[in-house]
Coordinates of N, CA and C in Angstrom, one line a residue:
M852 N 5.2 17.7 -33.7 CA 6.2 16.8 -33.2 C 6.3 17.0 -31.7
M853 N 6.4 18.2 -31.3 CA 6.5 18.5 -29.8 C 5.3 18.0 -29.0
V854 N 4.1 18.1 -29.6 CA 2.9 17.7 -28.9 C 3.0 16.1 -28.7
I855 N 3.4 15.4 -29.7 CA 3.5 14.0 -29.6 C 4.6 13.6 -28.5
L856 N 5.7 14.3 -28.5 CA 6.7 14.0 -27.5 C 6.1 14.3 -26.1
L857 N 5.5 15.4 -25.9 CA 4.9 15.8 -24.6 C 3.8 14.7 -24.2
A858 N 3.0 14.3 -25.2 CA 2.0 13.3 -24.9 C 2.6 12.0 -24.4
V859 N 3.7 11.6 -25.1 CA 4.4 10.3 -24.7 C 5.0 10.5 -23.3
V860 N 5.6 11.6 -23.0 CA 6.2 11.8 -21.7 C 5.1 11.8 -20.6
L861 N 4.0 12.5 -20.8 CA 2.9 12.5 -19.9 C 2.3 11.1 -19.6
V862 N 2.1 10.3 -20.7 CA 1.6 9.0 -20.6 C 2.6 8.1 -19.8
G863 N 3.8 8.2 -20.1 CA 4.9 7.5 -19.4 C 4.9 7.8 -17.9
W864 N 4.8 9.1 -17.6 CA 4.8 9.6 -16.2 C 3.6 9.0 -15.5
F865 N 2.4 9.1 -16.0 CA 1.2 8.5 -15.4 C 1.3 7.0 -15.2
A866 N 1.9 6.3 -16.2 CA 2.0 4.9 -16.1 C 3.0 4.5 -15.0
A867 N 4.1 5.2 -14.9 CA 5.1 5.0 -13.8 C 4.5 5.3 -12.5
A868 N 3.7 6.3 -12.4 CA 3.0 6.7 -11.1 C 2.0 5.6 -10.7
A869 N 1.3 5.1 -11.7 CA 0.3 4.0 -11.4 C 1.0 2.8 -11.0
L870 N 2.0 2.4 -11.7 CA 2.7 1.1 -11.3 C 3.5 1.3 -10.0
G871 N 4.0 2.4 -9.7 CA 4.7 2.6 -8.4 C 3.7 2.6 -7.3
T872 N 2.6 3.2 -7.5 CA 1.5 3.1 -6.4 C 1.1 1.7 -6.2
L873 N 0.8 1.0 -7.2 CA 0.4 -0.4 -7.1 C 1.5 -1.2 -6.4
A874 N 2.7 -1.1 -6.8 CA 3.8 -1.8 -6.1 C 3.9 -1.5 -4.7
Y875 N 3.8 -0.2 -4.3 CA 3.9 0.2 -2.9 C 2.8 -0.4 -2.1
F876 N 1.5 -0.4 -2.6 CA 0.5 -0.9 -1.8 C 0.5 -2.5 -1.7
L877 N 1.0 -3.1 -2.8 CA 1.1 -4.6 -2.7 C 2.2 -4.9 -1.7
G878 N 3.3 -4.2 -1.6 CA 4.3 -4.4 -0.6 C 3.9 -4.1 0.8
E879 N 3.1 -3.0 0.9 CA 2.6 -2.6 2.3 C 1.6 -3.7 2.8
Q880 N 1.0 -4.4 2.0 CA 0.0 -5.4 2.4 C 0.7 -6.6 3.0
S881 N 2.0 -6.8 2.7 CA 2.7 -8.0 3.2 C 3.8 -7.8 4.2
K882 N 4.3 -6.6 4.4 CA 5.4 -6.4 5.3 C 4.9 -6.1 6.7
P883 N 5.8 -6.1 7.6 CA 5.5 -5.8 9.0 C 4.8 -4.5 9.2
I884 N 3.9 -4.4 10.1 CA 3.1 -3.2 10.2 C 3.1 -2.7 11.6
H885 N 3.2 -1.4 11.8 CA 3.2 -0.7 13.1 C 1.9 -0.9 13.8
E886 N 1.9 -0.8 15.1 CA 0.7 -1.0 15.9 C -0.4 -0.1 15.6
R887 N -0.1 1.2 15.4 CA -1.1 2.2 15.1 C -1.8 2.0 13.8
N888 N -1.2 1.2 12.9 CA -1.8 0.9 11.6 C -2.4 -0.5 11.5
W889 N -2.3 -1.3 12.5 CA -2.6 -2.7 12.4 C -4.0 -2.9 11.9
R890 N -5.0 -2.2 12.4 CA -6.4 -2.4 11.9 C -6.9 -1.0 11.4
S891 N -6.1 -0.5 10.5 CA -6.5 0.8 9.9 C -7.5 0.5 8.7
T892 N -8.7 0.8 9.0 CA -9.7 0.5 7.9 C -9.6 1.4 6.7
S893 N -9.1 2.6 6.9 CA -8.9 3.5 5.7 C -7.8 3.0 4.8
F894 N -6.7 2.5 5.4 CA -5.6 1.9 4.6 C -6.1 0.6 3.9
E895 N -6.9 -0.2 4.7 CA -7.4 -1.4 4.1 C -8.3 -1.2 2.9
R896 N -9.2 -0.2 3.0 CA -10.1 0.1 1.9 C -9.4 0.6 0.7
F897 N -8.5 1.6 1.0 CA -7.7 2.2 -0.1 C -6.8 1.2 -0.8
S898 N -6.2 0.4 0.0 CA -5.3 -0.6 -0.6 C -6.0 -1.7 -1.4
Q899 N -7.2 -2.1 -0.9 CA -8.0 -3.0 -1.7 C -8.5 -2.4 -3.0
A900 N -8.9 -1.2 -2.9 CA -9.4 -0.5 -4.1 C -8.3 -0.4 -5.2
L901 N -7.1 -0.1 -4.8 CA -6.0 0.0 -5.7 C -5.5 -1.3 -6.3
T902 N -5.4 -2.3 -5.4 CA -4.8 -3.6 -5.8 C -5.8 -4.7 -6.1
N903 N -7.0 -4.5 -5.7 CA -8.1 -5.5 -5.9 C -7.7 -6.8 -5.2
K904 N -7.0 -6.7 -4.1 CA -6.6 -7.9 -3.3 C -6.9 -7.6 -1.8
E905 N -7.4 -8.6 -1.1 CA -7.7 -8.4 0.3 C -6.4 -8.6 1.1
I906 N -6.3 -7.9 2.2 CA -5.2 -8.1 3.1 C -5.3 -9.4 3.8
N907 N -4.2 -10.2 3.8 CA -4.2 -11.4 4.5 C -3.5 -11.2 5.9
Y908 N -4.2 -11.0 6.9 CA -3.6 -10.7 8.2 C -2.9 -11.9 8.8
A909 N -3.1 -13.1 8.3 CA -2.4 -14.2 8.7 C -0.9 -14.1 8.3
K910 N -0.7 -13.5 7.1 CA 0.7 -13.4 6.6 C 1.4 -12.2 7.2
R911 N 0.6 -11.2 7.6 CA 1.2 -9.9 8.1 C 1.6 -10.1 9.5
I912 N 2.8 -9.6 9.9 CA 3.2 -9.7 11.3 C 3.4 -8.3 11.8
P913 N 3.2 -8.1 13.1 CA 3.3 -6.8 13.7 C 4.8 -6.4 13.8
A914 N 5.1 -5.2 13.7 CA 6.5 -4.7 13.8 C 6.7 -4.2 15.2
F915 N 5.9 -4.7 16.2 CA 6.0 -4.3 17.6 C 5.8 -5.5 18.4
V916 N 6.3 -5.4 19.7 CA 6.1 -6.4 20.6 C 5.3 -5.9 21.8
V917 N 4.3 -6.6 22.1 CA 3.4 -6.3 23.3 C 4.0 -7.0 24.5
E918 N 4.5 -6.1 25.4 CA 5.0 -6.7 26.6 C 4.0 -6.8 27.7
Q919 N 3.9 -8.0 28.4 CA 3.0 -8.1 29.4 C 3.7 -8.3 30.7
F920 N 3.2 -7.5 31.7 CA 3.9 -7.5 33.0 C 3.0 -8.2 34.0

């Protein structure tokens, strides 16, 4: 009985971790992004691998303002 309970808890924990990771990266693909991460190829590859969606840079806005003097 204890083994079944432990198995259910472990499966639930892994499912929650997977769903949380997916939700995080889907959200990160659409919210404002800092300048240092604007063209981060490692984030882009990892995010696409997890979500199976390409980042739409037309929807993404920078969270910084470039001032020109």
